[in-house]
Amino acid sequence: MARSSSAPKEPGRIKQMWQVFQMTRRYDSLAIWFMLAAFIIPVLVGVALAIWLSGDNVVGIILYSITGVLAGVLAVLIVLGRRAERAAYGQIQGQPGAVGAVLKSSLRRSWQASEMPINVSPKTQDAVYRAVGKAGIVLIGEGPKSRTKRMLEDERRGIARIVPNVPINFLYVGPDEDSTPLHRIAPSLNKFKKTLNKAEVIAVNNRLNSLGKGGTLPIPKGVDPFKMRAPRPR
């Protein structure tokens, strides 16, 4: 007897947007006001242009008004996307691996980075991530600055021996007041001065990946360094 199996249907686009809106509103009370402003301002501009430029032309007034409404809807979607991203990052703020999730999802193609850290403290779970782009190499510390600063310095010395002529910058993501929040990681990376071209970025990244951490093998993907145990004696 044939067993009938039907895969669960994914929610439609409108339902997905509604779910995103509900999640965003739950964690960001100001989101709805930003979205209202994003919709009302283009509509008012469209109506003002319709009255000013069209005069008694009814068709012109309708077209300008429709354009204002469509621009308002587009602005709402843009604001919703950004506020939803910020709300999602707020939920994982302070958790181990949060920086890796941001590097995986929000970096532009001009940056080469991995969601896996290049160095992890087994005791504190502080981690160091590496991103390579036109600004050179950026080492990102995840954790309090007082603890990750030494880890970043150790990584900088090791990297400087491998690629001595490439700039190395630091970025701190943690509980400190002057630390970079998760949603500002990508903009902060783009603020560094650009010194490398595309070919040099690829060459530097391949060089570092081929040597791993300090010339040793890198941590394999899928391996949690905090759950590794020593083998039992036979």
Short mmCIF file of C-alpha atoms in Angstrom, two decimals, residues 23-139:
data_model
loop_
_atom_site.label_atom_id
_atom_site.label_comp_id
_atom_site.label_asym_id
_atom_site.label_seq_id
_atom_site.Cartn_x
_atom_site.Cartn_y
_atom_site.Cartn_z
CA MET A 23 8.81 39.41 15.91
CA THR A 24 10.21 42.88 15.27
CA ARG A 25 7.43 44.63 17.17
CA ARG A 26 7.92 42.27 20.11
CA TYR A 27 11.59 43.16 20.51
CA ASP A 28 11.58 46.71 19.11
CA SER A 29 8.77 48.91 20.37
CA LEU A 30 9.83 51.83 18.16
CA ALA A 31 9.72 49.84 14.92
CA ILE A 32 6.05 50.54 14.22
CA TRP A 33 6.60 54.32 14.54
CA PHE A 34 9.55 54.23 12.15
CA MET A 35 7.45 52.25 9.69
CA LEU A 36 4.55 54.70 9.94
CA ALA A 37 6.88 57.61 9.30
CA ALA A 38 8.45 55.75 6.38
CA PHE A 39 5.00 55.32 4.81
CA ILE A 40 3.43 58.72 5.57
CA ILE A 41 6.32 60.91 4.39
CA PRO A 42 6.48 59.58 0.79
CA VAL A 43 2.67 59.67 0.54
CA LEU A 44 2.59 63.32 1.64
CA VAL A 45 5.37 64.16 -0.79
CA GLY A 46 3.48 62.43 -3.61
CA VAL A 47 0.26 64.32 -2.83
CA ALA A 48 2.12 67.62 -2.59
CA LEU A 49 3.78 67.04 -5.95
CA ALA A 50 0.43 66.05 -7.45
CA ILE A 51 -1.20 69.29 -6.32
CA TRP A 52 1.77 71.45 -7.26
CA LEU A 53 2.69 70.00 -10.66
CA SER A 54 -0.58 68.58 -11.97
CA GLY A 55 -2.95 71.42 -11.21
CA ASP A 56 -6.39 70.43 -12.52
CA ASN A 57 -5.07 67.33 -14.32
CA VAL A 58 -6.90 64.50 -12.56
CA VAL A 59 -4.77 61.80 -14.20
CA GLY A 60 -1.58 63.50 -13.03
CA ILE A 61 -2.89 63.79 -9.49
CA ILE A 62 -3.79 60.09 -9.43
CA LEU A 63 -0.41 59.02 -10.84
CA TYR A 64 1.58 61.13 -8.38
CA SER A 65 -0.55 59.87 -5.49
CA ILE A 66 -0.09 56.23 -6.52
CA THR A 67 3.64 56.82 -6.86
CA GLY A 68 3.73 58.24 -3.34
CA VAL A 69 1.88 55.22 -1.96
CA LEU A 70 4.18 52.77 -3.73
CA ALA A 71 7.25 54.66 -2.49
CA GLY A 72 5.79 54.53 1.02
CA VAL A 73 5.28 50.76 0.82
CA LEU A 74 8.85 50.32 -0.40
CA ALA A 75 10.17 52.49 2.43
CA VAL A 76 8.18 50.44 4.96
CA LEU A 77 9.71 47.20 3.67
CA ILE A 78 13.21 48.66 3.88
CA VAL A 79 12.66 49.92 7.43
CA LEU A 80 11.09 46.61 8.46
CA GLY A 81 14.05 44.66 7.09
CA ARG A 82 16.59 46.76 8.95
CA ARG A 83 14.69 46.85 12.23
CA ALA A 84 14.03 43.10 12.00
CA GLU A 85 17.72 42.44 11.47
CA ARG A 86 18.57 44.62 14.43
CA ALA A 87 15.97 42.85 16.61
CA ALA A 88 17.32 39.44 15.57
CA TYR A 89 20.87 40.48 16.46
CA GLY A 90 19.61 41.77 19.78
CA GLN A 91 18.35 38.30 20.67
CA ILE A 92 21.79 36.71 20.21
CA GLN A 93 23.79 39.61 21.64
CA GLY A 94 26.29 38.30 24.17
CA GLN A 95 25.96 34.65 23.18
CA PRO A 96 29.02 32.67 22.03
CA GLY A 97 29.13 32.49 18.24
CA ALA A 98 27.02 35.61 17.68
CA VAL A 99 29.83 37.34 15.77
CA GLY A 100 30.21 34.32 13.50
CA ALA A 101 26.49 34.43 12.67
CA VAL A 102 26.77 38.10 11.70
CA LEU A 103 29.88 37.52 9.58
CA LYS A 104 28.11 34.71 7.74
CA SER A 105 24.92 36.63 6.98
CA SER A 106 25.65 40.34 6.64
CA LEU A 107 29.10 40.85 5.08
CA ARG A 108 29.47 42.01 1.50
CA ARG A 109 31.29 39.96 -1.08
CA SER A 110 34.32 42.23 -0.80
CA TRP A 111 35.02 40.66 2.61
CA GLN A 112 36.22 37.12 3.25
CA ALA A 113 35.32 35.74 6.67
CA SER A 114 34.26 32.53 8.35
CA GLU A 115 31.59 31.85 10.96
CA MET A 116 34.13 29.69 12.80
CA PRO A 117 36.51 31.50 15.20
CA ILE A 118 40.25 31.23 14.68
CA ASN A 119 40.89 31.18 18.43
CA VAL A 120 38.67 30.26 21.38
CA SER A 121 39.30 30.44 25.10
CA PRO A 122 38.00 27.16 26.60
CA LYS A 123 37.68 28.80 30.02
CA THR A 124 35.77 31.99 29.20
CA GLN A 125 34.42 31.10 25.71
CA ASP A 126 35.85 34.37 24.40
CA ALA A 127 36.67 34.08 20.70
CA VAL A 128 38.60 35.78 17.93
CA TYR A 129 37.28 36.00 14.37
CA ARG A 130 39.13 37.10 11.26
CA ALA A 131 37.86 39.05 8.27
CA VAL A 132 39.96 39.88 5.19
CA GLY A 133 38.98 42.69 2.85
CA LYS A 134 40.24 45.74 1.03
CA ALA A 135 41.03 47.30 4.41
CA GLY A 136 43.43 44.45 5.12
CA ILE A 137 42.86 42.06 8.01
CA VAL A 138 40.41 42.79 10.81
CA LEU A 139 40.55 40.71 13.98
#
